[in-house]
XYZ file of C-alpha atoms in Angstrom:
231
model
C -6.798 -5.909 10.770
C -5.984 -9.342 9.342
C -5.546 -11.374 12.534
C -3.582 -14.631 12.590
C -5.804 -16.780 14.800
C -8.180 -19.718 14.568
C -11.365 -17.748 15.309
C -10.973 -15.110 12.653
C -13.779 -12.582 12.247
C -16.019 -13.060 9.193
C -17.829 -10.393 7.226
C -19.094 -9.481 3.773
C -19.591 -5.736 3.304
C -20.611 -3.652 0.280
C -20.292 0.109 0.479
C -21.411 2.732 -2.051
C -20.616 6.373 -1.365
C -20.097 9.796 -2.922
C -16.955 11.586 -1.786
C -15.399 14.972 -2.356
C -11.765 15.694 -1.500
C -10.501 19.250 -1.664
C -6.802 20.017 -1.327
C -6.220 23.757 -1.113
C -2.558 23.654 -0.174
C 0.103 20.935 -0.411
C 2.449 22.626 2.048
C 2.391 19.499 4.235
C 2.389 16.985 1.373
C 5.157 15.950 -0.975
C 4.471 17.445 -4.412
C 5.717 14.205 -6.014
C 2.673 12.437 -4.528
C -0.097 15.034 -4.278
C -1.517 17.947 -6.217
C -4.056 20.636 -5.428
C -7.625 20.521 -6.643
C -11.110 19.181 -6.056
C -11.786 15.470 -6.547
C -15.413 14.249 -6.541
C -15.879 10.486 -6.807
C -18.491 7.765 -6.792
C -17.058 4.844 -4.836
C -18.076 1.183 -4.864
C -16.246 -0.924 -2.309
C -16.628 -4.644 -1.551
C -14.807 -6.239 1.353
C -15.053 -9.944 2.184
C -13.383 -11.720 5.064
C -13.792 -15.469 5.538
C -11.603 -17.659 7.740
C -8.026 -16.923 6.594
C -8.940 -15.204 3.330
C -9.506 -11.504 2.716
C -10.755 -10.034 -0.575
C -11.129 -6.379 -1.481
C -12.560 -4.932 -4.703
C -12.791 -1.189 -5.300
C -14.147 0.949 -8.146
C -13.704 4.714 -8.007
C -15.159 7.031 -10.657
C -14.223 10.700 -10.717
C -16.722 13.127 -12.246
C -16.757 16.843 -13.000
C -19.460 17.575 -10.435
C -19.436 19.749 -7.325
C -16.514 21.690 -8.798
C -14.317 18.636 -9.390
C -11.259 19.012 -11.633
C -10.726 15.348 -12.512
C -12.768 12.987 -14.724
C -11.308 9.473 -14.382
C -11.950 5.888 -13.337
C -9.898 3.645 -11.058
C -10.274 -0.069 -10.318
C -8.252 -1.978 -7.729
C -8.433 -5.602 -6.597
C -6.688 -7.198 -3.646
C -6.574 -10.730 -2.267
C -4.878 -11.748 0.970
C -4.593 -15.262 2.301
C -3.068 -17.059 5.257
C -2.232 -20.746 5.121
C -0.049 -23.000 7.279
C 3.523 -23.869 6.282
C 5.656 -25.825 8.792
C 3.255 -24.862 11.583
C 3.560 -21.169 10.656
C 1.085 -18.855 8.956
C 2.342 -18.054 5.468
C 0.950 -14.681 4.328
C 0.236 -14.197 0.622
C -1.106 -10.994 -0.990
C -1.800 -10.118 -4.618
C -2.836 -6.691 -5.923
C -3.827 -5.224 -9.281
C -4.941 -1.727 -10.230
C -5.680 0.431 -13.280
C -6.439 4.139 -13.689
C -7.890 5.738 -16.803
C -8.616 9.374 -17.585
C -7.335 12.592 -16.050
C -6.667 11.677 -12.417
C -4.730 13.568 -9.721
C -1.311 12.224 -8.716
C -2.640 10.820 -5.454
C -4.980 8.489 -7.379
C -2.184 6.780 -9.340
C -1.043 3.253 -8.473
C 2.113 3.486 -6.347
C 4.921 0.951 -6.203
C 6.219 1.087 -2.618
C 2.877 1.349 -0.801
C -0.287 3.384 -0.423
C 0.143 7.121 -0.868
C -2.450 7.882 1.816
C -1.102 8.147 5.381
C -3.106 6.836 8.310
C -4.426 9.455 10.705
C -2.126 8.207 13.454
C 0.931 8.692 11.282
C 0.596 12.458 11.613
C 1.335 12.227 15.327
C 4.897 11.193 14.542
C 5.620 13.717 11.809
C 7.051 17.196 12.311
C 4.295 19.617 11.155
C 6.940 21.653 9.328
C 7.974 18.651 7.221
C 6.233 17.424 4.071
C 4.690 14.043 4.821
C 5.078 11.171 2.377
C 4.287 7.490 2.792
C 6.706 6.878 -0.075
C 9.597 7.486 2.304
C 10.330 5.871 5.699
C 6.789 6.310 7.005
C 4.897 3.501 5.301
C 1.246 2.655 4.681
C 0.477 -0.792 3.321
C -1.278 -0.790 -0.051
C -0.997 -0.704 -3.843
C 1.885 -2.878 -5.145
C 3.612 -2.616 -1.731
C 7.204 -3.233 -2.850
C 8.665 -1.961 0.398
C 12.271 -1.703 -0.757
C 11.430 0.994 -3.300
C 10.875 3.714 -0.716
C 12.149 7.120 -1.756
C 11.661 6.520 -5.485
C 8.027 7.736 -5.614
C 7.295 5.428 -8.554
C 3.703 5.458 -9.779
C 1.684 4.682 -12.892
C -1.722 4.136 -14.445
C -1.271 0.374 -14.068
C 0.193 -1.677 -11.273
C 0.561 -5.218 -9.957
C 2.138 -6.560 -6.813
C 2.650 -9.913 -5.114
C 3.808 -10.060 -1.497
C 4.969 -13.115 0.462
C 5.679 -13.280 4.161
C 6.451 -16.046 6.653
C 7.462 -15.868 10.338
C 10.893 -17.098 11.394
C 10.489 -20.452 13.234
C 10.580 -19.881 16.976
C 10.404 -16.090 16.570
C 6.827 -15.264 15.563
C 7.341 -11.493 15.647
C 10.123 -11.685 13.024
C 9.067 -12.193 9.402
C 10.911 -12.871 6.177
C 9.262 -11.154 3.214
C 9.571 -10.843 -0.544
C 7.783 -8.366 -2.837
C 7.421 -8.621 -6.631
C 5.660 -6.289 -9.074
C 5.739 -3.078 -11.067
C 3.844 0.105 -11.971
C 3.743 1.599 -15.456
C 1.861 3.879 -17.856
C 2.263 2.361 -21.343
C 4.980 -0.313 -21.165
C 5.423 -2.796 -18.339
C 9.201 -2.428 -18.295
C 11.440 -4.469 -16.005
C 9.881 -6.569 -13.253
C 10.974 -5.285 -9.853
C 11.448 -7.311 -6.704
C 13.074 -7.248 -3.311
C 13.251 -9.040 0.017
C 13.979 -8.304 3.628
C 13.204 -8.778 7.297
C 10.292 -7.369 9.299
C 9.484 -7.006 12.997
C 5.762 -7.167 13.742
C 5.033 -5.658 17.160
C 1.243 -5.873 16.628
C 0.541 -2.130 16.560
C 3.906 -1.060 15.157
C 5.800 -2.755 12.370
C 9.374 -2.087 11.269
C 10.613 -3.482 7.950
C 14.174 -3.711 6.676
C 14.039 -4.358 2.898
C 17.765 -4.882 2.451
C 17.725 -5.949 -1.228
C 16.039 -4.626 -4.400
C 16.933 -5.478 -7.993
C 16.450 -1.956 -9.438
C 17.982 0.589 -7.046
C 18.263 4.301 -7.782
C 21.343 5.658 -9.555
C 23.317 6.378 -6.379
C 21.885 3.466 -4.389
C 23.178 -0.081 -3.960
C 21.058 -3.182 -4.462
C 22.045 -4.424 -0.991
C 21.651 -1.527 1.442
C 20.281 -0.592 4.845
C 16.675 0.569 4.416
C 13.926 0.866 6.987
C 10.183 1.506 7.103
C 7.840 2.283 9.983
C 4.195 1.232 9.719
C 1.488 1.957 12.299
C -1.614 -0.234 12.512
C -3.489 1.133 15.536
């Protein structure tokens, strides 16, 4: 977790691993986000945390080994920073990602947040319902444009910039703004939105009440909510 204190933990970690994910059935996943198959990958992951700055660099290479169905490569980069503004910690995050080759849907770059739910999220989901972190249950990641929940937008390329600052006198309440896009061949129209979040340390609730590119039957200003678990 990215703690907002003066004695922030420091580390510099490099991880190299070989992984194999096998999805036999997507009965409990949304088919707009996941597909069946075997995915074998070589993963290089670098994570650096120093004072109020957090950097994350990830390379994932899928190979047709161990019965894998997907040859592809994926690179993501993420930078988070905290710096003081009017005696408050201003939170800035920038993300970029590209995917090349024949990758499964779950390895695309998603607009509204990471497609992978945390293990704790399952505790709050009806086992008879298809789980999706592209709906009201949210996992921070990818471009992280929180107001675009429900659209399941993804692409082979993606960028996102996220800003957040606590309301003076009310440290648990944050104003946020998200800017970015995901695309395959053409960038298209830049998307953005803003809203209000309540950070209860282990549970966060966001209300992204404005987005500039709503769905056909959706208004730009509307009541939207997201639940994110961080324990």
